[in-house]
Short mmCIF file of C-alpha atoms in Angstrom, two decimals:
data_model
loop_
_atom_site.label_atom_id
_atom_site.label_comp_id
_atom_site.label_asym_id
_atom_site.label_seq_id
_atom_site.Cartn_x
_atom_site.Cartn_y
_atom_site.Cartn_z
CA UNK A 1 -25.17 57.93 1.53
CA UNK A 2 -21.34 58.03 1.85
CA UNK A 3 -21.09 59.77 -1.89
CA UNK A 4 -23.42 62.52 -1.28
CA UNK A 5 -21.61 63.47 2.01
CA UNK A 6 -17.89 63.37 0.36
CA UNK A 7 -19.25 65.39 -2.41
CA UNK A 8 -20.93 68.19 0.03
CA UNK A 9 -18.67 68.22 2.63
CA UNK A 10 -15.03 66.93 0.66
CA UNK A 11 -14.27 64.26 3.29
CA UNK A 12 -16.27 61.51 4.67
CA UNK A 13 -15.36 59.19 7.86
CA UNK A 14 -15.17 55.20 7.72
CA UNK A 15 -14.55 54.03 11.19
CA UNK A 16 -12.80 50.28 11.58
CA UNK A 17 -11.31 50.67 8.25
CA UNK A 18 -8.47 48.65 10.14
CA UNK A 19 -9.05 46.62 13.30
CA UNK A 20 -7.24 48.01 16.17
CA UNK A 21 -4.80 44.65 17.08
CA UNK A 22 -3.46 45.41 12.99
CA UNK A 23 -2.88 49.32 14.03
CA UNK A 24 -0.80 48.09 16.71
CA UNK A 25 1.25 46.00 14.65
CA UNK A 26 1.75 48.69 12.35
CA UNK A 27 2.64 51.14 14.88
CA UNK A 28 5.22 48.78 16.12
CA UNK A 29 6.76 48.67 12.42
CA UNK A 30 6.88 51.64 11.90
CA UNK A 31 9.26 52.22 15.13
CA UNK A 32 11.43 50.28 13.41
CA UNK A 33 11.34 51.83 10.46
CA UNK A 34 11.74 55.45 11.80
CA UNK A 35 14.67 55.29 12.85
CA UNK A 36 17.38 57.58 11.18
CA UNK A 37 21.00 57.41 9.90
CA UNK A 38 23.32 59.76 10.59
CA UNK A 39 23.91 60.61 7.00
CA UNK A 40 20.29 60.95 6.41
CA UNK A 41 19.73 64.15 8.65
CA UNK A 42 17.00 66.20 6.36
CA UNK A 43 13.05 65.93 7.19
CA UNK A 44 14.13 64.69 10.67
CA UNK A 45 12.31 65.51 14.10
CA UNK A 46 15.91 67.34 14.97
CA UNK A 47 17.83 67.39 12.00
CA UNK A 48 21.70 67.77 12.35
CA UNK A 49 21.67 67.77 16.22
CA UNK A 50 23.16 64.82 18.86
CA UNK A 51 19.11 64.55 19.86
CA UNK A 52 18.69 60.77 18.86
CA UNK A 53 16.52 61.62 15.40
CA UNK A 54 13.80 60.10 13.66
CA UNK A 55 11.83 60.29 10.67
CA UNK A 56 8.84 63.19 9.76
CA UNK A 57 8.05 60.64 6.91
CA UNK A 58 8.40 57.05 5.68
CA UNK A 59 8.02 55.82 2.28
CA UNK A 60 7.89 52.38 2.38
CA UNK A 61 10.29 50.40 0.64
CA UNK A 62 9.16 46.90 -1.29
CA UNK A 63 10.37 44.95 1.58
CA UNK A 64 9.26 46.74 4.54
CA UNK A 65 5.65 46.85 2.19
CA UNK A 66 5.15 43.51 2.05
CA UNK A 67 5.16 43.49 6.14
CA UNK A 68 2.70 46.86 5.92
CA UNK A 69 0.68 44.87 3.46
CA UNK A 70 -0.23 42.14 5.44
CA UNK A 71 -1.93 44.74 8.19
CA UNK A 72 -4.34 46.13 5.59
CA UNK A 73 -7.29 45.30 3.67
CA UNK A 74 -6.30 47.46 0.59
CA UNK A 75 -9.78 45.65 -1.27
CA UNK A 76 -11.85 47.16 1.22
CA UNK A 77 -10.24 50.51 1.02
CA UNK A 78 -10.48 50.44 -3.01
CA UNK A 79 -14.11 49.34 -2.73
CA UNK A 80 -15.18 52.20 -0.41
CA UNK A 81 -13.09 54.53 -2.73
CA UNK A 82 -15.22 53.19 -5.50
CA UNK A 83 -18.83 53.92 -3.56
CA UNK A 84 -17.43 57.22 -2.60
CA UNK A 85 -17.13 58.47 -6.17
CA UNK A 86 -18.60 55.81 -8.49
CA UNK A 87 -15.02 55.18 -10.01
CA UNK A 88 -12.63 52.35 -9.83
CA UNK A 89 -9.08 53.38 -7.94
CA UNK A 90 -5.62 52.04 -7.85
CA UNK A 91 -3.00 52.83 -5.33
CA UNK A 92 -0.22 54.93 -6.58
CA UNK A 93 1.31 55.69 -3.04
CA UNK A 94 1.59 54.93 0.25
CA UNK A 95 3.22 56.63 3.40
CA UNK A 96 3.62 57.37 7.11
CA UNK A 97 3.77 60.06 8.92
CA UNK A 98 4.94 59.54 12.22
CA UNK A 99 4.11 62.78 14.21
CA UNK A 100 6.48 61.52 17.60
CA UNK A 101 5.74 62.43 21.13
CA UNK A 102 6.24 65.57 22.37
CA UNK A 103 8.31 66.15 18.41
CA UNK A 104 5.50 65.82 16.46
CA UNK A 105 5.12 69.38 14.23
CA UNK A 106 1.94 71.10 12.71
CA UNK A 107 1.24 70.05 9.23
CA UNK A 108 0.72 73.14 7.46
CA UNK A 109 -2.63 73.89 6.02
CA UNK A 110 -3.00 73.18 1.95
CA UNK A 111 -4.41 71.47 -0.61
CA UNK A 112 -3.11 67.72 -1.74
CA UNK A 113 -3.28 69.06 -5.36
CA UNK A 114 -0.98 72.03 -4.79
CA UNK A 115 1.48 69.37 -5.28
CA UNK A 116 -0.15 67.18 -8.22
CA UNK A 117 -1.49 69.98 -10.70
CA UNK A 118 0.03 69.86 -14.09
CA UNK A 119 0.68 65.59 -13.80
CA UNK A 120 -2.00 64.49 -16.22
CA UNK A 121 -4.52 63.61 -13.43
CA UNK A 122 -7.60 65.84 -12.79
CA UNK A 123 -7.66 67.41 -9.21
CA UNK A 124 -11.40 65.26 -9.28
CA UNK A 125 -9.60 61.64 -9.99
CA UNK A 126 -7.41 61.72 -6.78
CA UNK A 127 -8.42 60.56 -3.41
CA UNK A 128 -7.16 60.21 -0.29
CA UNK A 129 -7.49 58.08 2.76
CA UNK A 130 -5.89 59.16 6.01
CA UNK A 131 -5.57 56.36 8.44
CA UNK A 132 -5.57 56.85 12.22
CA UNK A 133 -3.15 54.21 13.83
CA UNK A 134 -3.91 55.63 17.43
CA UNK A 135 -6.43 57.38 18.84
CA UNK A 136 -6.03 61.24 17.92
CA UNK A 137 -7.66 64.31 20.12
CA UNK A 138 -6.81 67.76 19.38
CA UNK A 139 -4.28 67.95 21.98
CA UNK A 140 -1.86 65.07 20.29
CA UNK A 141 -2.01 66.80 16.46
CA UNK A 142 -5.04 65.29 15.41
CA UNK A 143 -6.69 66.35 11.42
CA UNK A 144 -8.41 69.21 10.98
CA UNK A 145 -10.35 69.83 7.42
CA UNK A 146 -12.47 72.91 6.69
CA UNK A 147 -15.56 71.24 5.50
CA UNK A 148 -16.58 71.73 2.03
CA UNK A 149 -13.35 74.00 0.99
CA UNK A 150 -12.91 71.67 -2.05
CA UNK A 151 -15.46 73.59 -4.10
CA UNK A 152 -13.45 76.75 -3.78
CA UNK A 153 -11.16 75.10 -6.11
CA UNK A 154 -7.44 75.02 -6.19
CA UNK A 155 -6.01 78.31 -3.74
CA UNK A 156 -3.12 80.02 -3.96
CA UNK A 157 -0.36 78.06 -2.23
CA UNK A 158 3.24 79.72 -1.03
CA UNK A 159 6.33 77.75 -0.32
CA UNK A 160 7.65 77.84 3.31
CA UNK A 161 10.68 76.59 4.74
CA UNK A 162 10.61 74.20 7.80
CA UNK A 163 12.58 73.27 10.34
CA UNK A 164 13.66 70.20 9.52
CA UNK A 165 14.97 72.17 6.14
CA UNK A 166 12.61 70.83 3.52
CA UNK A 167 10.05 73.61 1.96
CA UNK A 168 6.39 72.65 1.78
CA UNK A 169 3.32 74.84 0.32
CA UNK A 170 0.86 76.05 2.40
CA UNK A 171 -1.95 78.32 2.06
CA UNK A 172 -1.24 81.78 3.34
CA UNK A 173 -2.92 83.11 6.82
CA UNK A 174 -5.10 85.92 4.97
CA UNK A 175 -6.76 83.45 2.91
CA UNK A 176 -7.37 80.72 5.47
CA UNK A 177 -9.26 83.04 8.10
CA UNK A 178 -11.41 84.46 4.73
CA UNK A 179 -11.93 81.27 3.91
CA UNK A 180 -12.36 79.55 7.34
CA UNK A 181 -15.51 82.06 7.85
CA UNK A 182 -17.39 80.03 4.81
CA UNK A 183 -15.65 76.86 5.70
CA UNK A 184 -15.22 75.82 9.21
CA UNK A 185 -12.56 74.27 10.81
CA UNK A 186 -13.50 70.59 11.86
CA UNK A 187 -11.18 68.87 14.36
CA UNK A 188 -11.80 65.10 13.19
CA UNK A 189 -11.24 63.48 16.68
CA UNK A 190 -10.53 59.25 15.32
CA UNK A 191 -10.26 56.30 17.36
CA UNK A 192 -7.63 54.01 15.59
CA UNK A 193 -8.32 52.07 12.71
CA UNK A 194 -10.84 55.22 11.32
CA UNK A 195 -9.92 56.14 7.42
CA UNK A 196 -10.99 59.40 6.14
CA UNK A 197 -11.31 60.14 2.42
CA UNK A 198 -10.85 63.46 1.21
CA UNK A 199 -10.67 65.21 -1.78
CA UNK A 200 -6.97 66.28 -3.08
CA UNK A 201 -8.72 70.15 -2.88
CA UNK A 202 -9.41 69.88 0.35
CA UNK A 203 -8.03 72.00 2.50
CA UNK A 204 -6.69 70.63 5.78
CA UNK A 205 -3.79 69.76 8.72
CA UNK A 206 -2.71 69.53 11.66
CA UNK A 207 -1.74 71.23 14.92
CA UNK A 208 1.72 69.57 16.62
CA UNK A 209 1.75 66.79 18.63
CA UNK A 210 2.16 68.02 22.41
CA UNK A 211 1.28 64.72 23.64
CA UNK A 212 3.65 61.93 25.48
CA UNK A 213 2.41 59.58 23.08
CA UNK A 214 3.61 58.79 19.36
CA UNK A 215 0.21 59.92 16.59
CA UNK A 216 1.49 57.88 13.47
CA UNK A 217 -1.08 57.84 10.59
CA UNK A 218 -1.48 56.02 7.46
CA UNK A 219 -1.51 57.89 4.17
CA UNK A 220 -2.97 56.00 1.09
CA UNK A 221 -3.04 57.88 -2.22
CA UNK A 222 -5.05 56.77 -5.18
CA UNK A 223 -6.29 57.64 -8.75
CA UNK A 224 -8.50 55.80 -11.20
CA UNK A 225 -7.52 52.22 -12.19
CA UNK A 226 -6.74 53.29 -15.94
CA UNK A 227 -5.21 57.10 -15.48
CA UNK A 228 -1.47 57.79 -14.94
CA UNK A 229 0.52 60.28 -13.61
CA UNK A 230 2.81 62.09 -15.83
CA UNK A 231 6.08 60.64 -14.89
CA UNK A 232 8.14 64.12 -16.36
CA UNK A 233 5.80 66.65 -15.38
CA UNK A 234 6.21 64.96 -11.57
CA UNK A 235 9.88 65.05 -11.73
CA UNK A 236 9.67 68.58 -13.28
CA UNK A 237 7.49 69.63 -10.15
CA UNK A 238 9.60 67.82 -7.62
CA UNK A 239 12.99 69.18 -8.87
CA UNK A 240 11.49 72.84 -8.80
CA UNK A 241 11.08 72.09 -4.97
CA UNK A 242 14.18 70.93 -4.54
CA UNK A 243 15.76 73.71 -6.31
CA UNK A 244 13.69 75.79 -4.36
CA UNK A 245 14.99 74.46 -0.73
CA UNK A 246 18.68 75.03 -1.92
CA UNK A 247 17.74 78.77 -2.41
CA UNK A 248 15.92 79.41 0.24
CA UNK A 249 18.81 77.42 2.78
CA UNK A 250 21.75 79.80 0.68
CA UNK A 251 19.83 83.12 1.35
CA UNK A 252 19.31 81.69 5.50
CA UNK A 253 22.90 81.06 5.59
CA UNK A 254 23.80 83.90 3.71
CA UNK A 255 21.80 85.99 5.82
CA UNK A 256 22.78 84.48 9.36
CA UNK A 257 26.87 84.94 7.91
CA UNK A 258 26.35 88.57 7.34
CA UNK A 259 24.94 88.80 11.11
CA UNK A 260 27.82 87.30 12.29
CA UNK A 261 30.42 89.35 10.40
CA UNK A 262 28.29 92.02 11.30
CA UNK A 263 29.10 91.26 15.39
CA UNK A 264 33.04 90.86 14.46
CA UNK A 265 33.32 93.75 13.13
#
């Protein structure tokens, strides 16, 4: 029973959740849609070099959703969301990451709700459904969950900087190899079209993608059909990361000036 696995293990696997000839006509979207302007350079595979650049992640826009939407059976997804926890779901979000060839980088490891706590939906009332649009092995970046980490509860998350100068939380090394000795690490090898649902506390990601070929994946965020998120307390959380970047960038630059000055002199 699919709800007695997702609640002992956090995750549970739904293979042909999209056929594979859809999956290739998303993948072939979303090469369109990756593609970056110049004056758009953060969250990029090589921000602010002449390396031809394209996007970490896409957030589709209400055109370029209505071409996504006709890929995807969003009434099958809601009614395995619903056996998986005996409550009715709506989509609040959907995204891409594209994890390119060769550019692809590790997703660090953390907990969805390290980013929703405090938005007047329970950690319990979100789910997730991670869509493989190829087939993913361990060697091209594929997911990796430690099974049955959501009943630790929410963990400590830090902020890190990356390189494509956006900050993301992630769960420090001390805690993951505790942890990882309770929970272990599962590398969820999916042939495309394979959904996973997880719980927003557990803990998972990603190793890069070494691979010559493009990993995109489908990311389909959901809470119950009458809850809302707390439009302020969002914002609130999202501006506190963005003030965050801008002061962790000024102390980089700051620092790599004073090395400089340090050589002229």
């Amino acid at each position: 029973m699919i709800s007695k696995s997702f609640k002992n293990n956090g995750y549970v696997i739904i293979k042909k959740l999209i056929p594979q000839k859809n999956c290739d006509k998303i993948s072939k979207l979303i090469n369109k849609l990756k593609t970056v302007k110049r004056s758009d350079q953060f969250d990029m595979d090589f921000p602010f070099s002449k390396i031809k650049n394209f996007k970490k992640v896409i957030i589709p826009n209400k055109k370029d959703l209505n071409k996504l939407d006709d890929y995807i059976d969003y009434k099958k997804i809601l009614n395995y969301a619903y056996k998986i926890t005996s409550n009715k779901k709506k989509i609040f979000l959907k995204k891409i990451y594209t994890k390119s060839a060769f550019d692809g980088d590790n997703e660090f490891y953390h907990q969805d709700y390290a980013y929703r706590k405090n938005t007047g939906v329970k950690s319990n009332d979100y789910l997730q459904c991670f869509i493989a649009l190829k087939d993913q092995k361990i060697e091209n970046g594929c997911l990796r969950i430690l099974k049955g980490s959501h009943k630790n509860g929410l963990i400590k998350h830090d902020s890190v900087m990356t390189r494509s100068g956006m900050t993301k939380l992630t769960i420090s090394s001390t805690n993951l190899k505790r942890l990882s000795k309770k929970n272990k690490i599962h590398n969820l090898e999916l042939s495309a079209g394979t959904g996973v649902f997880f719980s927003y506390l557990t803990i998972h990601g990603s190793s890069s993608n070494a691979s010559e070929i493009d990993q995109p994946r489908l990311i389909i965020q959901m809470i119950p059909k009458n809850g809302s998120i707390n439009r302020k307390k969002n914002l609130s959380l999202w501006k506190k990361r963005s003030d965050n970047e801008k002061s962790i960038l000024k102390k980089m630059l700051e620092k790599k000036l004073g090395r400089y000055k340090k050589k002229i002199n």
